[in-house]
PDB file of C-alpha atoms and ligand atoms in Angstrom:
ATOM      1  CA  UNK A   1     140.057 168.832  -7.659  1.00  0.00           C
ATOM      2  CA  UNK A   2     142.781 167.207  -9.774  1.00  0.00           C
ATOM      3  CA  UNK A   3     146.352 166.106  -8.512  1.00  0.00           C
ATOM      4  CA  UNK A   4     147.791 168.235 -10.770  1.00  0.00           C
ATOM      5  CA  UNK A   5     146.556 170.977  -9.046  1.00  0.00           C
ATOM      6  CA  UNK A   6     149.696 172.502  -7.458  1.00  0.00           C
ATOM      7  CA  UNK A   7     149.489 175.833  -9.260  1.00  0.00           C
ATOM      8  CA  UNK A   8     149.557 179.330  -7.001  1.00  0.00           C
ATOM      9  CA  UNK A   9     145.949 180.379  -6.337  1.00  0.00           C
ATOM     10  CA  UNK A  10     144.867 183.996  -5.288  1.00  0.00           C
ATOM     11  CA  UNK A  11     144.347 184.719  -1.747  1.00  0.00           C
ATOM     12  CA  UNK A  12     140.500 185.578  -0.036  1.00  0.00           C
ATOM     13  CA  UNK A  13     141.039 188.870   2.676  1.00  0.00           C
ATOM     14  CA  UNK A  14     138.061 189.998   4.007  1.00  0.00           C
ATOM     15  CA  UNK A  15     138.158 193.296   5.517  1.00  0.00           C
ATOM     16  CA  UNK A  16     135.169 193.181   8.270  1.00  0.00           C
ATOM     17  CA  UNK A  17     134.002 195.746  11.158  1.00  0.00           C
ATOM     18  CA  UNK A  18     131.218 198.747  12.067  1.00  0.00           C
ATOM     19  CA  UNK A  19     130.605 201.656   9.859  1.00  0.00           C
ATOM     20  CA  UNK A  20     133.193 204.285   9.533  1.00  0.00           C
ATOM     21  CA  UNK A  21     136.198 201.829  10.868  1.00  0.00           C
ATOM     22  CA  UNK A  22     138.231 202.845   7.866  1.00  0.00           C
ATOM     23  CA  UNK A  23     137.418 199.412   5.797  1.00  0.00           C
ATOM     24  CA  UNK A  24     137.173 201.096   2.617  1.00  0.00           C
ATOM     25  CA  UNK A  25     140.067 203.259   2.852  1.00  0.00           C
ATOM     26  CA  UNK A  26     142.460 200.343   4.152  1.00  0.00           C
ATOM     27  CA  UNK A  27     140.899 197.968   1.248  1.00  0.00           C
ATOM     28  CA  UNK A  28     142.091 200.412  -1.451  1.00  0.00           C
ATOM     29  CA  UNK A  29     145.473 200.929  -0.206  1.00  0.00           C
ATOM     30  CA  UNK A  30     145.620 197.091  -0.193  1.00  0.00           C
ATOM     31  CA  UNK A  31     145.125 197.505  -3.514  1.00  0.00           C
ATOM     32  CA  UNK A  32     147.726 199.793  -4.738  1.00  0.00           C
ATOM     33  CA  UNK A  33     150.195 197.907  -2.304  1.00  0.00           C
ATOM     34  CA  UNK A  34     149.587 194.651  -3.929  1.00  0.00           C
ATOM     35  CA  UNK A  35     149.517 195.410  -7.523  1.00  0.00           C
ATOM     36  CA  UNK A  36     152.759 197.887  -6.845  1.00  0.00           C
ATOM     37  CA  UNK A  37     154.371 194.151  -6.015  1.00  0.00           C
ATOM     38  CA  UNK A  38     153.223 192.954  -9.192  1.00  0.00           C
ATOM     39  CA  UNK A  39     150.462 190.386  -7.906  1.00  0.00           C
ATOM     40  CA  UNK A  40     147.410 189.764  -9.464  1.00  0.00           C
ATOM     41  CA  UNK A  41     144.441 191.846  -7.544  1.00  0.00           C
ATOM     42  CA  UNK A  42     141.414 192.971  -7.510  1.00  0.00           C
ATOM     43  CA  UNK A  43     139.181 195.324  -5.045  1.00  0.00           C
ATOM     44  CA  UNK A  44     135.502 193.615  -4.135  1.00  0.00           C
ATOM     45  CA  UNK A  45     132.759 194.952  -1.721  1.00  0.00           C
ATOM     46  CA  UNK A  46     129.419 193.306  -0.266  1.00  0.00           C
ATOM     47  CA  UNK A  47     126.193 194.733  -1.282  1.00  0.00           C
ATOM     48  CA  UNK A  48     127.983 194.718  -4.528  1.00  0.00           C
ATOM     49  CA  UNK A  49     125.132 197.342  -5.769  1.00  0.00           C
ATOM     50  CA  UNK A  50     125.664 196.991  -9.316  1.00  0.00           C
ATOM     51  CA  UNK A  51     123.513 194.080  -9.671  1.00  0.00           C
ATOM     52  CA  UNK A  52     119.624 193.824  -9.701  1.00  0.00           C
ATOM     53  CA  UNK A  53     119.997 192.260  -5.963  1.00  0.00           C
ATOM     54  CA  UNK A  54     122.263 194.476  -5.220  1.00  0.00           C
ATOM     55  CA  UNK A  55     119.944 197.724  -6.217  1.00  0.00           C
ATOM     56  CA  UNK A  56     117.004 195.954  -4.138  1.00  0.00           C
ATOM     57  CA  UNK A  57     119.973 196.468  -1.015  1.00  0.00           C
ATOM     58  CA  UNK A  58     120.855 199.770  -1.665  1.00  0.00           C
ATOM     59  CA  UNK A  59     117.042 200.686  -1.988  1.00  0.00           C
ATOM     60  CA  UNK A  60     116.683 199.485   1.437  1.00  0.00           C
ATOM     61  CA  UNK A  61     119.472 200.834   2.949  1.00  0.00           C
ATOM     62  CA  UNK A  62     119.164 204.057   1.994  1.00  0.00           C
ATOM     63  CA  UNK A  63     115.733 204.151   3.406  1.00  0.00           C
ATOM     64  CA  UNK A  64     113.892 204.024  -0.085  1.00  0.00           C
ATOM     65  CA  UNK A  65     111.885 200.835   0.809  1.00  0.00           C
ATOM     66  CA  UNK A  66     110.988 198.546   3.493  1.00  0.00           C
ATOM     67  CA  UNK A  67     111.645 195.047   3.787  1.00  0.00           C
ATOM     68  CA  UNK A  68     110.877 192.576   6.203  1.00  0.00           C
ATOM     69  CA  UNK A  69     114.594 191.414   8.303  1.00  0.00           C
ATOM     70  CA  UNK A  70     114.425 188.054   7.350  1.00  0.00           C
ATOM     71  CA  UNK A  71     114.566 188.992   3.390  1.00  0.00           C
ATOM     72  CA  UNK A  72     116.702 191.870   3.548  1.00  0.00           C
ATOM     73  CA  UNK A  73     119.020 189.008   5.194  1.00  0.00           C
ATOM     74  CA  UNK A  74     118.306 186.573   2.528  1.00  0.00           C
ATOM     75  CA  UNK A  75     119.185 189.049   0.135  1.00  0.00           C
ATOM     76  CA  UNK A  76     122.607 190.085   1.154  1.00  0.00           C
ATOM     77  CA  UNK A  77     123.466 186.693   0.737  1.00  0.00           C
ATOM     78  CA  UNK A  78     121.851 186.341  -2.488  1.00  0.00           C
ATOM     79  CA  UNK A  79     124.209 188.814  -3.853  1.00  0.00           C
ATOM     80  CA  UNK A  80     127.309 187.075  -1.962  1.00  0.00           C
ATOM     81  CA  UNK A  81     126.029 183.762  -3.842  1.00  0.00           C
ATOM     82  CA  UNK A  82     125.452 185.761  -7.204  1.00  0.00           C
ATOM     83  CA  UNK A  83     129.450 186.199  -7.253  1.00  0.00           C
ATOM     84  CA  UNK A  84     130.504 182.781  -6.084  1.00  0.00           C
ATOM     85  CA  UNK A  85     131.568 181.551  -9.013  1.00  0.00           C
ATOM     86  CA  UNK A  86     134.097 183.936 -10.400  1.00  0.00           C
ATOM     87  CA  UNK A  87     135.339 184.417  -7.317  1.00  0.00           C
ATOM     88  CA  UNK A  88     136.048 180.618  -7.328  1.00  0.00           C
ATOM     89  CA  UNK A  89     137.395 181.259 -11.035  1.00  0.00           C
ATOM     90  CA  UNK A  90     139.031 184.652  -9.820  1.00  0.00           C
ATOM     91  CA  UNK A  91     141.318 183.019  -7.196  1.00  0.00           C
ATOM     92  CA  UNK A  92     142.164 179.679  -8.912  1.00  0.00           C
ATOM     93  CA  UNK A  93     143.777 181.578 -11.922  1.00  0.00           C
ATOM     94  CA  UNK A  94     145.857 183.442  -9.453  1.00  0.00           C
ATOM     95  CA  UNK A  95     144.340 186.517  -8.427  1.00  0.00           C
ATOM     96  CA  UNK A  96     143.932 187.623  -4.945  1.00  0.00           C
ATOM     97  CA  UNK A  97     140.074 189.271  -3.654  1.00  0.00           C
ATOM     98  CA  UNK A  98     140.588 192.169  -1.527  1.00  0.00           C
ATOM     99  CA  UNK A  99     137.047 192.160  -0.242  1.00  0.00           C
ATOM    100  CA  UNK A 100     135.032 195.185   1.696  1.00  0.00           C
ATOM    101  CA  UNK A 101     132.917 193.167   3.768  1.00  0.00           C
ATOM    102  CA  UNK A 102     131.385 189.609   3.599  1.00  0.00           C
ATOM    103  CA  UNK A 103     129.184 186.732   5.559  1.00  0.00           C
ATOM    104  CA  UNK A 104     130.534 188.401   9.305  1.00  0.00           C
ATOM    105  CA  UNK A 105     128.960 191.336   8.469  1.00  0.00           C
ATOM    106  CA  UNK A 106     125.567 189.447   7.140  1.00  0.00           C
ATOM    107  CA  UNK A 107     125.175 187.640  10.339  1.00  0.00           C
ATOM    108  CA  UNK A 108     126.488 190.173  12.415  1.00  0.00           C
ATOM    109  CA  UNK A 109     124.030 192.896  11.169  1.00  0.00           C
ATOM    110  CA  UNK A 110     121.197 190.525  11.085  1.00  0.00           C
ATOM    111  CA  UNK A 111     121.779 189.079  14.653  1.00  0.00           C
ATOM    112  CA  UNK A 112     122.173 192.395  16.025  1.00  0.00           C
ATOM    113  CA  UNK A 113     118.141 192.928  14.905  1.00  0.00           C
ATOM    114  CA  UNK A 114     117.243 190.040  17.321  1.00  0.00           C
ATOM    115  CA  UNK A 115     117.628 187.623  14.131  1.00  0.00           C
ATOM    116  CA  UNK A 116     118.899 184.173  15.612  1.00  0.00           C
ATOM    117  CA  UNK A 117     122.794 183.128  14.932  1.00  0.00           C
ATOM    118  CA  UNK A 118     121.901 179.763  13.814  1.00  0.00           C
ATOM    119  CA  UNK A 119     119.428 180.993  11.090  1.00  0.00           C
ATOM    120  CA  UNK A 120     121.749 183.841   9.977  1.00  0.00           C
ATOM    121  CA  UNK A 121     124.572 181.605   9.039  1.00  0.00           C
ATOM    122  CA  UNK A 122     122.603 179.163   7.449  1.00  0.00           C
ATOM    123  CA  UNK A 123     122.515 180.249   4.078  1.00  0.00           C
ATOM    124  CA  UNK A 124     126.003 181.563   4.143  1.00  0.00           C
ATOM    125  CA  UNK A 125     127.217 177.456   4.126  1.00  0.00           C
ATOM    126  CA  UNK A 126     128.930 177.057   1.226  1.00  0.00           C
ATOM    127  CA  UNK A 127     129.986 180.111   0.226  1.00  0.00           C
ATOM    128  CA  UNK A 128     134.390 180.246   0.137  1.00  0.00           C
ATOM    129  CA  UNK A 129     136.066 180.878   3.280  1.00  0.00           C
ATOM    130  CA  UNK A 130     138.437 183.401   3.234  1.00  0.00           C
ATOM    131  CA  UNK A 131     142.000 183.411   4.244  1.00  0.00           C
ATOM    132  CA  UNK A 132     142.140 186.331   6.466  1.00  0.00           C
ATOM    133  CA  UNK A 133     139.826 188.175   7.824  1.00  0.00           C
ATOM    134  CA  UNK A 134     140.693 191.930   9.125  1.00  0.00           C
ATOM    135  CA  UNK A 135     138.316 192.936  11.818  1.00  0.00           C
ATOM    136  CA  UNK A 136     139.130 196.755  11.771  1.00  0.00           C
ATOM    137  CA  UNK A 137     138.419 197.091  15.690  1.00  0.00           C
ATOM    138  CA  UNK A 138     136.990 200.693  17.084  1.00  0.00           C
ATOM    139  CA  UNK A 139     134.230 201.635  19.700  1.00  0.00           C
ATOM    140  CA  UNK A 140     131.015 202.707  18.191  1.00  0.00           C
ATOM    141  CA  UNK A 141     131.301 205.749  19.856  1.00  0.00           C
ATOM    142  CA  UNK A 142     135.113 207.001  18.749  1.00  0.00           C
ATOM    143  CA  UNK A 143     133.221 205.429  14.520  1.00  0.00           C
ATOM    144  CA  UNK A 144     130.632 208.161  14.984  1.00  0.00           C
ATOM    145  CA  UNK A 145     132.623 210.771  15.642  1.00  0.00           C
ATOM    146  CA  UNK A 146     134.588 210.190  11.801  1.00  0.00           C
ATOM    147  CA  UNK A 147     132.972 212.813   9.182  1.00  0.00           C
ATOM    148  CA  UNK A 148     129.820 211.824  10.897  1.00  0.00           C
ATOM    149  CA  UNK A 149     127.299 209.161   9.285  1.00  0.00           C
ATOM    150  CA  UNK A 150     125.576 209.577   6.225  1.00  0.00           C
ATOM    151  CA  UNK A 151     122.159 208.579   7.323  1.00  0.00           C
ATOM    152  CA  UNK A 152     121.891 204.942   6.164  1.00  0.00           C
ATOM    153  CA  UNK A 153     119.883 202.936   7.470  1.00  0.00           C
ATOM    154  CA  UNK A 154     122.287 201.152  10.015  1.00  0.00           C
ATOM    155  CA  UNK A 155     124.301 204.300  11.039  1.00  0.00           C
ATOM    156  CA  UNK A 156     123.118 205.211  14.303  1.00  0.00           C
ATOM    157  CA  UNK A 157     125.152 204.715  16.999  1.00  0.00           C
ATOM    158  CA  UNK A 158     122.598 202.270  19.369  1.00  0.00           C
ATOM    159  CA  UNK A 159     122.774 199.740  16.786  1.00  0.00           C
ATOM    160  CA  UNK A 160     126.329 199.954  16.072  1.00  0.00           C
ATOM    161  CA  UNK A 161     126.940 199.065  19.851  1.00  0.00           C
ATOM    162  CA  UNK A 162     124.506 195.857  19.160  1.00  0.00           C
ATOM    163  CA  UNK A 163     126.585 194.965  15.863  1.00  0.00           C
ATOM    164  CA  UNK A 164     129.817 195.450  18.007  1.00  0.00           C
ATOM    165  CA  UNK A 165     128.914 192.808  20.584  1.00  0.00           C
ATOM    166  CA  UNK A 166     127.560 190.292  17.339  1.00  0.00           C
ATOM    167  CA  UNK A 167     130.482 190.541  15.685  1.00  0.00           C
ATOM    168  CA  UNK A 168     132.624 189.690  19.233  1.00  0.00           C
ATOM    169  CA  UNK A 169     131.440 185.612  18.885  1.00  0.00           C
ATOM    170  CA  UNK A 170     131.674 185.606  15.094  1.00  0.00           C
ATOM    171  CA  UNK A 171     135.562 185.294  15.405  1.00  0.00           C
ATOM    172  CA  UNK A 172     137.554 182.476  14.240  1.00  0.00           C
ATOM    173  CA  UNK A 173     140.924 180.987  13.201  1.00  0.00           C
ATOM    174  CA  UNK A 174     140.723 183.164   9.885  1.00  0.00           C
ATOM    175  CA  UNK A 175     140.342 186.668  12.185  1.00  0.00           C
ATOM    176  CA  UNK A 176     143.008 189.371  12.806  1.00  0.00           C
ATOM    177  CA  UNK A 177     142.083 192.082  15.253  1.00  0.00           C
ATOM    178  CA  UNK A 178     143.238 194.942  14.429  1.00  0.00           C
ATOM    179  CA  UNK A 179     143.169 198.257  16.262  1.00  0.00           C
ATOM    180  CA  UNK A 180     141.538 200.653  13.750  1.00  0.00           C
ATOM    181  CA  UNK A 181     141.807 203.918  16.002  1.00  0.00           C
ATOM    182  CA  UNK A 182     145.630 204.715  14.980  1.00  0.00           C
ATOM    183  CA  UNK A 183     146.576 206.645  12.481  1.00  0.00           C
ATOM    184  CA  UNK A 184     145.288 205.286   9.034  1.00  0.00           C
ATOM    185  CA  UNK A 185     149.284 204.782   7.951  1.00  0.00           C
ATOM    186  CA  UNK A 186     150.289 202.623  11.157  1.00  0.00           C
ATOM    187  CA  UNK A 187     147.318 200.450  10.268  1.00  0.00           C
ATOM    188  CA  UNK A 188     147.846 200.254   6.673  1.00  0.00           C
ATOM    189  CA  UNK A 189     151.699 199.097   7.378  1.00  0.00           C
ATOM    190  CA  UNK A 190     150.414 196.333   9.676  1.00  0.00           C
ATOM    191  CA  UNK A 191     148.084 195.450   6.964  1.00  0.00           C
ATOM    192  CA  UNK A 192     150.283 195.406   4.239  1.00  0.00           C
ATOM    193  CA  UNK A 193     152.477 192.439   6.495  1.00  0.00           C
ATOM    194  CA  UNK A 194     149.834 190.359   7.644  1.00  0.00           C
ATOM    195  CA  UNK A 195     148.270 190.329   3.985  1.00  0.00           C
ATOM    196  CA  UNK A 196     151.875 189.765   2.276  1.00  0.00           C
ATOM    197  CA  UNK A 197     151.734 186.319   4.167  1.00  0.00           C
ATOM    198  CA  UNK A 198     148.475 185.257   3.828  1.00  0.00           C
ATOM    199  CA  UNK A 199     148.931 185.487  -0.380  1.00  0.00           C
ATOM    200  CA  UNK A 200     152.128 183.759  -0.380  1.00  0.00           C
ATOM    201  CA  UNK A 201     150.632 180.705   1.890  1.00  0.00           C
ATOM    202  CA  UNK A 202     148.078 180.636  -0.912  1.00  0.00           C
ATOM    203  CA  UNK A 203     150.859 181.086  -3.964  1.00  0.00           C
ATOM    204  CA  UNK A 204     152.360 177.841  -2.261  1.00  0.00           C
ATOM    205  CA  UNK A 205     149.343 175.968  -2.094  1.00  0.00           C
ATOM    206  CA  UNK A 206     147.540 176.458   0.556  1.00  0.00           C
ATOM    207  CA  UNK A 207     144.048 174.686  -0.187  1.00  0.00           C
ATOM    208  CA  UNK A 208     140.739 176.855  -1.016  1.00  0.00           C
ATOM    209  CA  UNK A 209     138.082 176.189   1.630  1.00  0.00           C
ATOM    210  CA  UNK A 210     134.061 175.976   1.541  1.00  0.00           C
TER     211      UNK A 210
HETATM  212  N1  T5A B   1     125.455 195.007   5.680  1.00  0.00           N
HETATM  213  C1  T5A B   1     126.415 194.646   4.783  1.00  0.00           C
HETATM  214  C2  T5A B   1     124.548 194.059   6.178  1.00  0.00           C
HETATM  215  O1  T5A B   1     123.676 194.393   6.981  1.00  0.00           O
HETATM  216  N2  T5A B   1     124.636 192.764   5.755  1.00  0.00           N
HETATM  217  C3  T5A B   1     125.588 192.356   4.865  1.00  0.00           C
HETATM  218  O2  T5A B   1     125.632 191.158   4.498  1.00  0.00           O
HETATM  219  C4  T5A B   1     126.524 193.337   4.355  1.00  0.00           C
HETATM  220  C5  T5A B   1     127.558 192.938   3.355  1.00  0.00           C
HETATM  221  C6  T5A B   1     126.588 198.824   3.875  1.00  0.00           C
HETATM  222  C7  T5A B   1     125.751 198.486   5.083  1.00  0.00           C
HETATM  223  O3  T5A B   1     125.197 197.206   4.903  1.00  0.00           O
HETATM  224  C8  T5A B   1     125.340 196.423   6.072  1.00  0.00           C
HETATM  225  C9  T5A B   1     126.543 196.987   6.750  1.00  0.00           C
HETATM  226  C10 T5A B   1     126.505 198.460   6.401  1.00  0.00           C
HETATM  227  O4  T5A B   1     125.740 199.157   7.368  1.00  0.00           O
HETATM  228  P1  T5A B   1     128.956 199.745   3.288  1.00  0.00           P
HETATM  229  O5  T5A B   1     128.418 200.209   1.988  1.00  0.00           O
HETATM  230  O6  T5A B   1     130.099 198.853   3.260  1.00  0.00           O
HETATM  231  O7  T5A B   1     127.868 198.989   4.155  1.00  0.00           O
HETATM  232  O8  T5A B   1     129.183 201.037   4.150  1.00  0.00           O
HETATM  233  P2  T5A B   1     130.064 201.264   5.437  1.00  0.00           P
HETATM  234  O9  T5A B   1     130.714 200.060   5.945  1.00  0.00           O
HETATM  235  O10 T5A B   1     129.214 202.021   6.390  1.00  0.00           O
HETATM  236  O11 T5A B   1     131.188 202.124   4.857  1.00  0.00           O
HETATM  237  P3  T5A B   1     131.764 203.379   5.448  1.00  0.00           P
HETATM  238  O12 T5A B   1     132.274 204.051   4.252  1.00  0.00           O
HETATM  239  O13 T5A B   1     130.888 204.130   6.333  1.00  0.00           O
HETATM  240  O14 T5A B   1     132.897 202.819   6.407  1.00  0.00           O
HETATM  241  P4  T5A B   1     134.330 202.253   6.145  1.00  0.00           P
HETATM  242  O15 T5A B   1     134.512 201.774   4.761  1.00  0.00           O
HETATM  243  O16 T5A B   1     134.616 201.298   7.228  1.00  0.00           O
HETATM  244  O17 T5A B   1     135.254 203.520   6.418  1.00  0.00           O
HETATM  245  P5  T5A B   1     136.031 204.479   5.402  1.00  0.00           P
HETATM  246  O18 T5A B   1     137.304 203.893   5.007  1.00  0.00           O
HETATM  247  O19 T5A B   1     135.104 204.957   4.352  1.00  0.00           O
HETATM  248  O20 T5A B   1     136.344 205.627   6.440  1.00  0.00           O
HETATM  249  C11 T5A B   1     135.314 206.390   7.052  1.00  0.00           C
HETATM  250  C12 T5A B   1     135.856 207.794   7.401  1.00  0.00           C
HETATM  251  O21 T5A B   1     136.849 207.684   8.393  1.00  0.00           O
HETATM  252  C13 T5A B   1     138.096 208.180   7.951  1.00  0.00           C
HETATM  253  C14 T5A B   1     137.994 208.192   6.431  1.00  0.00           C
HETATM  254  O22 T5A B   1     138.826 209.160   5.875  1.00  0.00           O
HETATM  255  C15 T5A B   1     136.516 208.511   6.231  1.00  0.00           C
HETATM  256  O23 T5A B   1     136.269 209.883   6.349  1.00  0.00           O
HETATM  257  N3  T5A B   1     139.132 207.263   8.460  1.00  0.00           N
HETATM  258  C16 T5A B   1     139.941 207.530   9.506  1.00  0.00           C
HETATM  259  N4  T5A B   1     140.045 208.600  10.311  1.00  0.00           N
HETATM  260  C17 T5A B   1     140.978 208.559  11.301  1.00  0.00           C
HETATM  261  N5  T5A B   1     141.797 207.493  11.524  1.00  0.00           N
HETATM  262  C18 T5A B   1     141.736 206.403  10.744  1.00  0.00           C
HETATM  263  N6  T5A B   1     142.553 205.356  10.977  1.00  0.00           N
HETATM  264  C19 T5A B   1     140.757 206.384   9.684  1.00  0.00           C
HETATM  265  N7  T5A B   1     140.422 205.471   8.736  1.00  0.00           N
HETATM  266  C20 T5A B   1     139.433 206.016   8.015  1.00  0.00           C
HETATM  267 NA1   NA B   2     132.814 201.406   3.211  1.00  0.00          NA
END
C-alpha cells in the first residue's frame, strides 16, 4: 500500500440470505441503478459456475454427484479464492462488486449440516471483506411459498430453517437487515440508499479490508 494511494476505489456489497429471498432479483436492479448513475459496476455471484470448481459445485448441487460436506465446503471457497485477485484489481481501479452471495453463505450452509463454525470460517481468512452486506431477511416458510423451489440440493424447507438460525450469529458491523417480504420495489428503493453510501465512503477512501 503506497501513500499515494488516495484514489476512489470500488465498493464490496454482498447480497446474503436463504433461497428464494429475492437476492438475485435485488442484485440486478443494483446493477442497472448504479451504472444509470454512471459508476463503474459489475454483477458477481458465488458458485461462480463457469469455472472448473465451479462445475464440480453445480454438479453437486444439482444432485449429479456426491461429495463428502467437508469438500463440498472446501470447494465453495476454492472458487471464492479463484476470484480474489481481480476482485482486488476490480475494486482498486474503481469499480464497485455487486455480489450474489459470499463467505456468510459458505459457513452458514456448511454449519447448518452440523459442520463446526470455527472450521467453516477458517479457510475463508483472507479473503476481502466487504463493505455492506444485505441480509435479505424472510421466514423459510413465507421463501417456499415463491414460484416454489427448483429441487436443488439445499431447497427444502427443514434445512432452510437450520440455515436461518446459522446465518442469525454470522452478523457483524458490515450487515444490514433488511426485510425481504415487501414488495420487491420498496426493497429495491431502500437498497438503492443504503448502497449509494456505502460506494461513496469507498470513492473517498475508505480503506479495503482482509
Ligand atoms: N451455497 C452457496 C453454499 O452452500 N455455500 C456457499 O459458499 C455458497 C456461495 C446456490 C446454493 O449454494 C449454496 C446456497 C444455495 O443453496 P444460488 O445459485 O445462489 O445458490 O441459488 P439461490 O440463492 O437459491 O437463488 P434463488 O434464485 O433461489 O434465490 P434468490 O436469488 O434469493 O431469489 P430471486 O431473486 O431469484 O427470487 C426468487 C423468486 O421470488 C420472487 C422472484 O420473482 C422469483 O420468482 N421474488 C419476490 N416475490 C415477492 N416479493 C418479493 N420481494 C420478491 N423478490 C423476489
Ligand atoms: Na439466486
Amino acid at each position: 500500500v503506497s501513500g499515494c494511494n488516495s484514489e476512489s476505489r470500488g465498493a464490496l456489497v454482498v447480497l446474503e440470505g436463504l433461497d428464494r429471498s429475492g437476492k438475485t432479483s435485488q442484485s440486478s436492479r443494483l446493477l442497472t441503478y448504479l451504472e444509470g448513475l454512471g459508476h463503474s459496476v459489475e454483477l458477481w455471484r458465488f458458485p461462480d459456475r463457469s469455472t472448473n470448481v465451479g462445475q464440480m459445485i453445480s454438479s453437486y448441487l444439482s444432485n449429479k454427484s456426491q461429495l463428502d460436506d467437508h469438500t463440498i465446503h472446501l470447494l465453495f471457497s476454492a472458487n471464492r479464492w479463484e476470484k480474489r485477485s481481480l476482485m482486488e484489481t476490480k475494486l482498486k481501479t474503481g469499480t464497485t462488486l455487486i455480489v450474489d452471495r459470499y463467505s456468510y453463505s459458505g459457513v452458514a450452509f456448511s454449519s447448518a449440516k452440523g459442520l463446526g463454525d470455527e472450521w467453516c470460517k477458517a479457510p475463508e481468512i483472507g479473503l476481502l471483506a466487504p463493505d455492506l452486506v444485505l441480509y435479505l431477511d424472510i421466514q423459510p416458510e413465507k421463501a417456499a411459498e415463491r414460484g416454489g423451489y427448483g429441487g436443488e440440493k439445499y431447497e427444502q424447507l427443514e434445512f432452510q430453517r437450520k440455515v436461518a438460525q446459522c446465518y442469525q450469529v454470522l452478523h457483524d458491523a458490515s450487515w444490514m437487515i433488511v426485510d425481504a417480504c415487501r414488495p420487491i420495489e420498496d426493497i429495491e428503493k431502500q437498497l438503492q440508499e443504503l448502497v449509494l453510501e456505502c460506494v461513496m465512503a469507498c470513492q473517498k477512501g475508505k480503506p479495503l479490508a482482509n
